[in-house]
Amino acid sequence: MNFKPIVITALAVFSLLNVRAQKKIITVNPSQITAQVQPEMWGVFFEDINMGADGGIYAELIKNRSFEFAAPLMGWTTQGTQLKEGDLLILNRQEKDVNNPRFLRVKSTAVNKGDLSITNEGFKGIGVKKGLSYDFSVFYRQTSPGVKLHAELIDSTGKVLGSGVLNPEGSDNQWKRQSVSFIANETVEKASFNLWFEGTGQIDLDMISLFPGDTWKHRKGGLRGDMVQMLADMRPGFIRFPGGCIVEGRDLSTRYQWKKTIGPVEDRKLIINRWNTEFKHRPAPDYYQTFGLGFYEYFQLSEDIGAEPLPILNCGMACQFNTAELVPLDELEPYIQDALDLIEFANGNITTPFGKIRADMGHPAPFHLKMMGIGNENWGPQYLERLALFTKALKSRYPEIKLVNSSGTDPNGERFDLLNTSLRKMKADIIDEHYYRSPEWFLKNANRYDNYDKNGSKVFAGEYAAQSVGIALPTNRNAWQCGMAEAAFMTGLERNADVVHMASYAPLFAQIDGWQWTPDMIWVDNLKVYGTPNYYVQKLYSLNKGTDVVSILEDGKLIEGQDSIYASAVIERKTNELIVKVINTSSSPVTRDIKVDGKKLASKGKLTLMQNANLNAVNSFSNAINLSPKEQTLAVKNNGVALSLQPYSFNIVRIPMK
Ligand code: AHR
């Protein structure tokens, strides 16, 4: 008998709550500026991990082109009816050429093409595109002409996909270079490369090279156009380079040394890549750093896409997870000199020694380097001692260059506390924080910087990524749960742009058959590239960076997870627009009215939305834009907008102001 009234009461309470929930208002005041956004705020982190450089963005298609890998013929096989013992020899001219000592000597008695050849498997096969031209080149020397070279791409059945012929000239036994281009007649993801010999004679070969014709800006020997385009599309504020642990090396002998990465590519001494053996479950014995993408190309790339270069240098410490070798303090001078010389290489007048090298390489104008990192993930008093010496030398010569200092590997704990406290006492310009953490950590830490000292050292969130399973585990996925958590966390970076001056997701690239570390922002195979949900989150922040952070509150409070909602707002002075980012991290739809005070809005704006009801959703080569931004028009009413925030959604509202 009492049943009916109870139901009515329950319903009444429910609808009252519902009305109250629907009435929640987010108040934005574009006239209340709380911080300025640095122009370089959202950048990218590049490291040669996961075949990011060799086999990746560096477009060379021939693996072990100069026979310098540990096994000189790694990546190569030999074949032919006329192949006899001693016909193919590896010679070493170490006394004359320490950087590129080995070359191949071919003694040919091949009557026909088909009698003797060498075949290269490429990095993970060779991607070939129908209609595209391929540039084959080789260094050779001979005492008399006689051996013709047939370069060809073939598929797995041996079908020729394109070929070119060289008739090496000269008999002076001096090294020369010849090249030929040819067009491919088919698209094949995993082709290989044959070099056939025809004729009788002896010829020495080195730097056997093949590049696709669609490199970035069509530069010969350049970078993979589609991979660079993905970066250019983000309009990143900076490029951190070359890492990452690769800066440190497993030991000091394999640390990154920028001076060995400039000048002619044939003189750049390759080294084994430190990620070659790092993970036992993913050995990569054929992973080397040829430095075809060296420091000149890095500066040029940064300039091309309008990003500030942010080089990170070794501070006299090898990776502390590996050998942890230290350079004695009284022997640190060459390391410091490397840092000073890099500034000269980037910015120096062409009359200076390193400025001249830059000019000779084709760039007389300076690259306008403004900042530099000393050390990657280094920690402990040993780091502080070495950093102090670097800082003194660099600041006395180049006070205008901002220095980025390491806070170690983790965003908390004893190591972090020691460095964070000490670096702030030392008045560090910028402190580099890294966090590879769970999606939950990112949600909980959206307020991390709210109480940081606004007048002290600035923060560079230099490496971060939500890990779906656990740090660097091979089962991690670039799932929407991670991208969404990063988007929510980034509201805190944006809100505190007076503390956080720069941020970059890490790592950047991964080759589908050649990765060591996951998750990664952009995945590639030999022909294609796709951005993960994390890529689109980064891109959206960068494209909607704005110039000034403005006040955004709900019930007078910052929006940092109440009802699973996160929000931040900026204005863009150039276009006079308001940009509001709102993330709904709950499984239910949520409504919010955005009310704008202090400025008049135009009658309509735009909503950019990333959403998926499945937190495990990912992008893939076959569904590359499964999770990607979609745009729609938004009507402005009463100087605000009514937002229906879909479950698990990242929403960007952009409205012109009057
Ligand atoms: O991004 C991958 C690695 O993670 C970096 O090389 C290192 O700095 C960090 O530990």
XYZ file of C-alpha atoms in Angstrom, residues 409-650:
242
model
C 64.103 8.905 -14.039
C 61.044 9.347 -11.825
C 58.728 12.168 -10.812
C 59.071 11.401 -7.100
C 61.256 9.533 -4.619
C 64.642 10.218 -3.057
C 66.540 10.748 -6.289
C 63.958 13.205 -7.540
C 63.784 15.070 -4.224
C 67.551 15.503 -4.020
C 67.788 16.850 -7.551
C 64.652 18.947 -7.456
C 65.739 20.648 -4.237
C 69.358 21.097 -5.287
C 68.574 22.297 -8.801
C 66.111 24.852 -7.498
C 68.752 26.111 -5.060
C 71.176 26.353 -7.971
C 68.495 28.387 -9.812
C 68.337 25.958 -12.716
C 66.687 27.470 -15.790
C 64.588 24.418 -16.630
C 64.183 21.057 -14.879
C 63.420 18.000 -16.999
C 60.833 15.681 -15.392
C 59.973 12.220 -16.738
C 56.921 10.129 -16.018
C 56.114 6.768 -17.511
C 53.156 5.902 -15.297
C 49.692 4.307 -15.284
C 46.695 6.163 -16.756
C 45.388 6.507 -13.177
C 48.580 8.304 -12.161
C 48.054 10.813 -14.951
C 44.485 11.483 -13.819
C 45.518 11.893 -10.191
C 48.364 14.200 -11.086
C 46.504 16.735 -13.186
C 47.029 19.094 -10.250
C 50.753 18.290 -9.922
C 51.970 21.760 -10.797
C 49.271 23.839 -9.080
C 51.512 24.471 -6.093
C 54.909 24.625 -7.749
C 56.854 27.832 -7.172
C 55.847 30.129 -10.018
C 58.940 32.253 -9.608
C 61.447 29.416 -9.472
C 62.972 27.073 -12.061
C 60.700 26.144 -14.932
C 59.652 22.584 -15.737
C 60.130 20.612 -18.929
C 57.904 17.521 -18.965
C 60.558 16.003 -21.190
C 59.373 12.399 -21.464
C 55.985 11.029 -20.550
C 53.454 8.449 -21.641
C 50.700 6.565 -19.869
C 51.585 2.856 -19.740
C 48.555 0.598 -20.180
C 50.234 -2.358 -18.446
C 53.523 -1.236 -16.895
C 56.631 0.734 -17.738
C 58.240 -0.377 -21.005
C 56.382 -3.712 -20.984
C 55.965 -5.232 -24.440
C 52.243 -5.738 -23.782
C 51.571 -1.986 -23.474
C 49.140 -0.628 -26.037
C 48.491 2.873 -27.331
C 44.945 2.553 -26.028
C 42.418 5.382 -25.767
C 42.500 5.051 -21.984
C 46.115 6.248 -22.109
C 45.522 9.020 -24.638
C 42.522 10.291 -22.710
C 44.407 10.245 -19.381
C 47.254 12.189 -21.000
C 44.745 14.728 -22.356
C 43.308 15.174 -18.845
C 46.785 15.504 -17.306
C 47.797 18.037 -19.935
C 45.084 20.429 -18.737
C 47.302 20.729 -15.642
C 50.380 21.450 -17.768
C 48.476 24.070 -19.709
C 46.895 25.651 -16.635
C 50.356 25.969 -15.103
C 52.086 27.238 -18.218
C 53.908 29.784 -16.053
C 55.678 26.789 -14.427
C 55.678 24.214 -17.226
C 57.409 25.719 -20.221
C 57.664 22.631 -22.436
C 56.333 19.092 -22.732
C 56.932 16.088 -25.003
C 55.466 12.583 -25.222
C 58.002 9.737 -25.533
C 59.080 7.767 -27.436
C 58.109 9.189 -30.799
C 58.435 6.527 -33.533
C 58.261 2.741 -33.680
C 58.739 0.371 -36.626
C 56.126 -2.358 -36.490
C 58.726 -5.131 -36.995
C 61.619 -3.461 -35.226
C 60.490 -1.920 -31.957
C 61.999 -2.396 -28.509
C 59.774 -0.120 -26.414
C 56.039 0.461 -26.427
C 53.815 2.551 -26.253
C 55.024 4.991 -28.922
C 53.389 7.969 -30.547
C 53.663 7.107 -34.260
C 53.936 3.628 -35.801
C 55.373 2.937 -39.225
C 55.970 0.044 -41.580
C 57.983 0.202 -44.790
C 55.230 1.990 -46.673
C 52.805 3.517 -44.239
C 52.543 5.511 -41.067
C 49.776 6.042 -38.562
C 49.287 8.228 -35.522
C 48.078 6.698 -32.279
C 45.314 8.301 -30.179
C 48.214 9.746 -28.155
C 49.512 11.415 -31.321
C 46.194 13.125 -31.943
C 45.996 14.298 -28.326
C 49.467 15.846 -28.642
C 48.607 17.361 -31.985
C 45.373 18.878 -30.707
C 47.136 20.524 -27.788
C 49.794 21.888 -30.095
C 47.335 23.197 -32.699
C 45.205 24.725 -29.948
C 48.074 26.074 -27.877
C 46.866 29.638 -27.583
C 48.934 32.440 -26.141
C 47.507 33.043 -22.646
C 45.951 30.824 -20.010
C 42.654 32.175 -18.704
C 40.453 31.484 -15.720
C 38.119 28.492 -15.903
C 36.219 27.373 -12.807
C 33.305 25.293 -11.669
C 31.734 26.286 -8.359
C 34.700 28.624 -7.915
C 37.183 25.705 -8.132
C 39.732 24.499 -10.668
C 38.344 21.600 -12.719
C 40.678 18.721 -11.906
C 38.619 15.551 -11.759
C 35.366 16.497 -9.989
C 32.668 14.327 -11.631
C 35.566 12.911 -13.709
C 35.854 16.216 -15.610
C 39.125 18.017 -16.360
C 39.320 21.410 -18.060
C 41.608 24.280 -18.985
C 41.241 27.342 -21.184
C 43.438 29.656 -23.229
C 42.954 32.538 -25.592
C 44.752 33.009 -28.899
C 45.662 36.664 -29.259
C 46.449 36.588 -32.970
C 43.019 35.309 -33.968
C 41.150 36.618 -30.898
C 39.674 33.228 -30.062
C 38.767 31.438 -26.872
C 39.860 27.780 -26.657
C 38.447 25.525 -23.945
C 39.585 21.925 -23.420
C 37.268 19.611 -21.476
C 37.835 15.909 -20.873
C 35.113 13.614 -19.599
C 36.895 10.540 -18.206
C 33.732 8.814 -16.995
C 31.684 6.104 -18.688
C 28.543 8.305 -18.625
C 27.596 11.345 -20.636
C 27.855 14.611 -18.715
C 26.303 17.963 -19.554
C 27.928 21.274 -18.780
C 27.021 24.818 -19.716
C 30.035 26.946 -20.473
C 29.356 30.534 -19.560
C 31.793 33.199 -20.666
C 32.269 36.391 -18.653
C 34.235 39.475 -19.529
C 34.263 39.067 -23.353
C 31.572 38.820 -25.992
C 31.552 35.686 -28.106
C 30.690 35.386 -31.804
C 27.468 33.555 -32.675
C 29.104 30.241 -33.397
C 32.227 28.243 -32.698
C 33.702 24.833 -33.358
C 33.873 21.642 -31.343
C 36.743 19.230 -32.003
C 36.030 15.865 -30.477
C 37.968 12.675 -29.810
C 35.827 9.973 -28.275
C 35.446 6.249 -27.950
C 33.287 4.265 -25.560
C 35.927 1.549 -25.511
C 38.953 2.459 -23.388
C 40.970 -0.262 -25.118
C 40.344 1.154 -28.589
C 43.500 1.705 -30.645
C 44.483 2.874 -34.111
C 46.189 0.520 -36.545
C 47.470 0.404 -40.115
C 44.085 -0.864 -41.276
C 42.116 1.586 -39.131
C 44.524 4.483 -38.833
C 41.989 7.123 -37.804
C 39.747 5.000 -35.613
C 40.515 7.495 -32.853
C 41.089 10.891 -34.395
C 39.578 14.346 -34.121
C 36.183 15.087 -35.664
C 34.822 18.613 -35.988
C 31.352 20.096 -35.696
C 29.819 23.557 -35.397
C 28.680 24.848 -32.013
C 25.935 27.413 -31.520
C 26.646 30.179 -28.992
C 23.690 31.155 -26.789
C 23.664 33.681 -23.945
C 27.411 34.144 -24.399
C 28.101 30.479 -23.780
C 27.631 26.975 -25.108
C 25.776 23.945 -23.834
C 28.074 20.951 -23.940
C 27.001 17.319 -23.998
C 30.212 15.622 -23.060
C 30.194 12.074 -24.369
C 31.650 9.283 -22.225
C 35.441 9.048 -22.472
C 35.773 12.154 -24.592
C 38.286 14.906 -25.231
